[in-house]
PDB file of C-alpha atoms in Angstrom:
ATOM      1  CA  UNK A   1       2.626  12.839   2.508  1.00 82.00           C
ATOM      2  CA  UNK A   2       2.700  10.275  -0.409  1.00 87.00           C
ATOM      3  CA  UNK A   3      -0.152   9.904  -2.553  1.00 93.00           C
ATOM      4  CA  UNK A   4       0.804   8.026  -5.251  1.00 95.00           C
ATOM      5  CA  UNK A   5       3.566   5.876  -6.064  1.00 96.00           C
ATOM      6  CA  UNK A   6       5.136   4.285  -9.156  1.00 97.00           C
ATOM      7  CA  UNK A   7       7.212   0.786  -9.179  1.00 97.00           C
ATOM      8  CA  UNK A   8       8.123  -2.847 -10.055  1.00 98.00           C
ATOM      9  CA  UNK A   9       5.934  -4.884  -7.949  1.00 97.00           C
ATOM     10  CA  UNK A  10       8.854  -7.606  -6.592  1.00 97.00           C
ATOM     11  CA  UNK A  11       7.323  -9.685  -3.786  1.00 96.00           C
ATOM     12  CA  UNK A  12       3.203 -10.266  -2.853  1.00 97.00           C
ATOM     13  CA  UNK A  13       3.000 -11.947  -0.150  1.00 96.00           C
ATOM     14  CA  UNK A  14      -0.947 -12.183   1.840  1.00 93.00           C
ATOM     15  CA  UNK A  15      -1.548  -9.030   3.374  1.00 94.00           C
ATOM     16  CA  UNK A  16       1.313  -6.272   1.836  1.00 96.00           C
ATOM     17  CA  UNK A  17       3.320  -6.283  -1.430  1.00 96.00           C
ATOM     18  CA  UNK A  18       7.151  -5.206  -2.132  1.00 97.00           C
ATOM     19  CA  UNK A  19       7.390  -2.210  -4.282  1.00 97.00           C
ATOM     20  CA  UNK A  20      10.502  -1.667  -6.100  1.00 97.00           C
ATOM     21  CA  UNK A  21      10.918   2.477  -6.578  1.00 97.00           C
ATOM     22  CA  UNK A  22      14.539   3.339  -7.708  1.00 96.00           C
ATOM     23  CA  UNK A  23      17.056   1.681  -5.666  1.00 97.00           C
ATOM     24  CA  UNK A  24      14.366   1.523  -2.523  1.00 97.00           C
ATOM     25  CA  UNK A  25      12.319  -1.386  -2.063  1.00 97.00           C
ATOM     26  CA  UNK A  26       8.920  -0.348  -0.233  1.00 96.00           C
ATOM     27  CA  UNK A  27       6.306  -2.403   2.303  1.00 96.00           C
ATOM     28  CA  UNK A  28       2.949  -1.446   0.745  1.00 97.00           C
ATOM     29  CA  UNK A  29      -0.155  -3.013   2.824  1.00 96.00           C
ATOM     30  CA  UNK A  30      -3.242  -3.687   0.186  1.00 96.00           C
ATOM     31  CA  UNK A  31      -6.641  -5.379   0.499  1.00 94.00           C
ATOM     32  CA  UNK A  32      -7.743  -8.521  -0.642  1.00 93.00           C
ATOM     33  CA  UNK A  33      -8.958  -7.275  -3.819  1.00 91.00           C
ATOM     34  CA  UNK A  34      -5.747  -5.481  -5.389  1.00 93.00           C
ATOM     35  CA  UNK A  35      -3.593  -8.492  -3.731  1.00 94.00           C
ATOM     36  CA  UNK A  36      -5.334 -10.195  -6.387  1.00 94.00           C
ATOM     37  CA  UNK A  37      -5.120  -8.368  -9.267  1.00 94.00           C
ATOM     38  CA  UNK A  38      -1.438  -7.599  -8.461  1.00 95.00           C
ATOM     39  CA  UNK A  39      -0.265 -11.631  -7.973  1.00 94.00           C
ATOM     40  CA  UNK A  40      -0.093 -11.702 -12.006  1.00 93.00           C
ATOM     41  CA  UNK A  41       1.921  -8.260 -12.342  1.00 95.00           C
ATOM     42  CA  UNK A  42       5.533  -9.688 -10.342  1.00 96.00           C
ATOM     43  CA  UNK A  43       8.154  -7.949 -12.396  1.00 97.00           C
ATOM     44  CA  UNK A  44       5.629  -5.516 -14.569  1.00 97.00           C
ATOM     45  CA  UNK A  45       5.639  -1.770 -13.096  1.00 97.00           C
ATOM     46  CA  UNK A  46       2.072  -0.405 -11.360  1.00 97.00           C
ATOM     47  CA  UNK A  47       0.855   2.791  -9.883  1.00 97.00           C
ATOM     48  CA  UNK A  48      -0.920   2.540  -6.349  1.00 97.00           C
ATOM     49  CA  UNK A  49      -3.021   5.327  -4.560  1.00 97.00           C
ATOM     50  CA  UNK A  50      -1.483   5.364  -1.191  1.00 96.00           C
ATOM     51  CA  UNK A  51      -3.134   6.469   1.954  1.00 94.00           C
ATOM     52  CA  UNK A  52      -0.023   6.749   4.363  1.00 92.00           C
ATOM     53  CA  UNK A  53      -0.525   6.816   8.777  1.00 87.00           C
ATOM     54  CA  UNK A  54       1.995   6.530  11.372  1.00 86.00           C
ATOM     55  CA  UNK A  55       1.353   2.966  13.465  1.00 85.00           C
ATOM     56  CA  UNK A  56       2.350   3.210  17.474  1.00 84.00           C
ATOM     57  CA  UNK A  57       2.507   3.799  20.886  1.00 75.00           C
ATOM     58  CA  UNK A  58       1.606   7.792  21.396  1.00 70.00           C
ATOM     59  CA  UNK A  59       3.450   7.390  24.459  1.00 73.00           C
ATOM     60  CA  UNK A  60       5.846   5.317  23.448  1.00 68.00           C
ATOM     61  CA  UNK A  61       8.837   6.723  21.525  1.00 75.00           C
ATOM     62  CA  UNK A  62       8.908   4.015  18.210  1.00 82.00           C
ATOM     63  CA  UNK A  63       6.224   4.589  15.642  1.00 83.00           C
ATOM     64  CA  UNK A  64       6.550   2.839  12.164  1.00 85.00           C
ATOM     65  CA  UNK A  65       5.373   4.531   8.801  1.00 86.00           C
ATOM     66  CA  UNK A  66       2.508   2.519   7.028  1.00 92.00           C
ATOM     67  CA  UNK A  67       1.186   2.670   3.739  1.00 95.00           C
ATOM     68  CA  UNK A  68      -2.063   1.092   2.476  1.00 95.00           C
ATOM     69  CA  UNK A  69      -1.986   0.899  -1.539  1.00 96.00           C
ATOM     70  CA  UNK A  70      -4.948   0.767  -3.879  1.00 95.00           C
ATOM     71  CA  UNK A  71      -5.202   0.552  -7.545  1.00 95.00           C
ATOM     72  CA  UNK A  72      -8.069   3.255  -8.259  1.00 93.00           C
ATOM     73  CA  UNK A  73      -8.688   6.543  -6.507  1.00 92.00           C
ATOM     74  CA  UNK A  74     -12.240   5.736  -6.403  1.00 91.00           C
ATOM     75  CA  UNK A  75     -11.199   2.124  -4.565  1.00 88.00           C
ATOM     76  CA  UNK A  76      -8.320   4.618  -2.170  1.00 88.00           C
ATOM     77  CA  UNK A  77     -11.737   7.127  -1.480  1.00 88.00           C
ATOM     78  CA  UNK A  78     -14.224   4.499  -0.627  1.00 87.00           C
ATOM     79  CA  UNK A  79     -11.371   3.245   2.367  1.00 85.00           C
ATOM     80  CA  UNK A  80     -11.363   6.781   3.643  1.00 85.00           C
ATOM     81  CA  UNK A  81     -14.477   6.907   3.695  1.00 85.00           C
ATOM     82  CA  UNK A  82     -15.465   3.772   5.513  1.00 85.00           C
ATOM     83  CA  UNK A  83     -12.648   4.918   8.139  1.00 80.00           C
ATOM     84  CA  UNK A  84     -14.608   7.804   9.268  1.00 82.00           C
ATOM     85  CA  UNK A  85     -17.715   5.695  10.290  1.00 72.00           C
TER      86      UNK A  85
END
């Protein structure tokens, strides 16, 4: 599972950002509040806490990778907590 990850932020668009690592460019959902804080980093390299689930169907056969990023651990803890209310 990834935990953490390190890149050029390329692309934030409302709800996700584009996350340049190495030659792989990555779809990184974030809230509100790091969407903000990241709009005036385009181009500068950043380190999100990811939290990563699978999205789908059970009984379908397709389900797509997700990651939700966050720019603190504490920020990344609070949103796992509030999940298991």
């Amino acid at each position: 599972m990834i935990t953490r990850m390190i890149g050029i932020v390329n692309r934030v668009l409302d709800e996700e950002i584009r996350l340049q690592v190495g030659p792989f460019e990555y779809q990184v959902l974030i809230p509100e509040v790091t969407r903000r804080s990241l709009q005036e980093k385009v181009g500068l390299e950043v380190v999100l806490h990811i939290v990563e689930y699978l999205e789908g169907n059970q009984s379908g056969s397709r389900m797509v990778p997700r990651r939700i990023g966050f720019l603190t651990e504490d920020d990344l803890e609070f949103f796992e907590l509030f999940c298991t209310v």
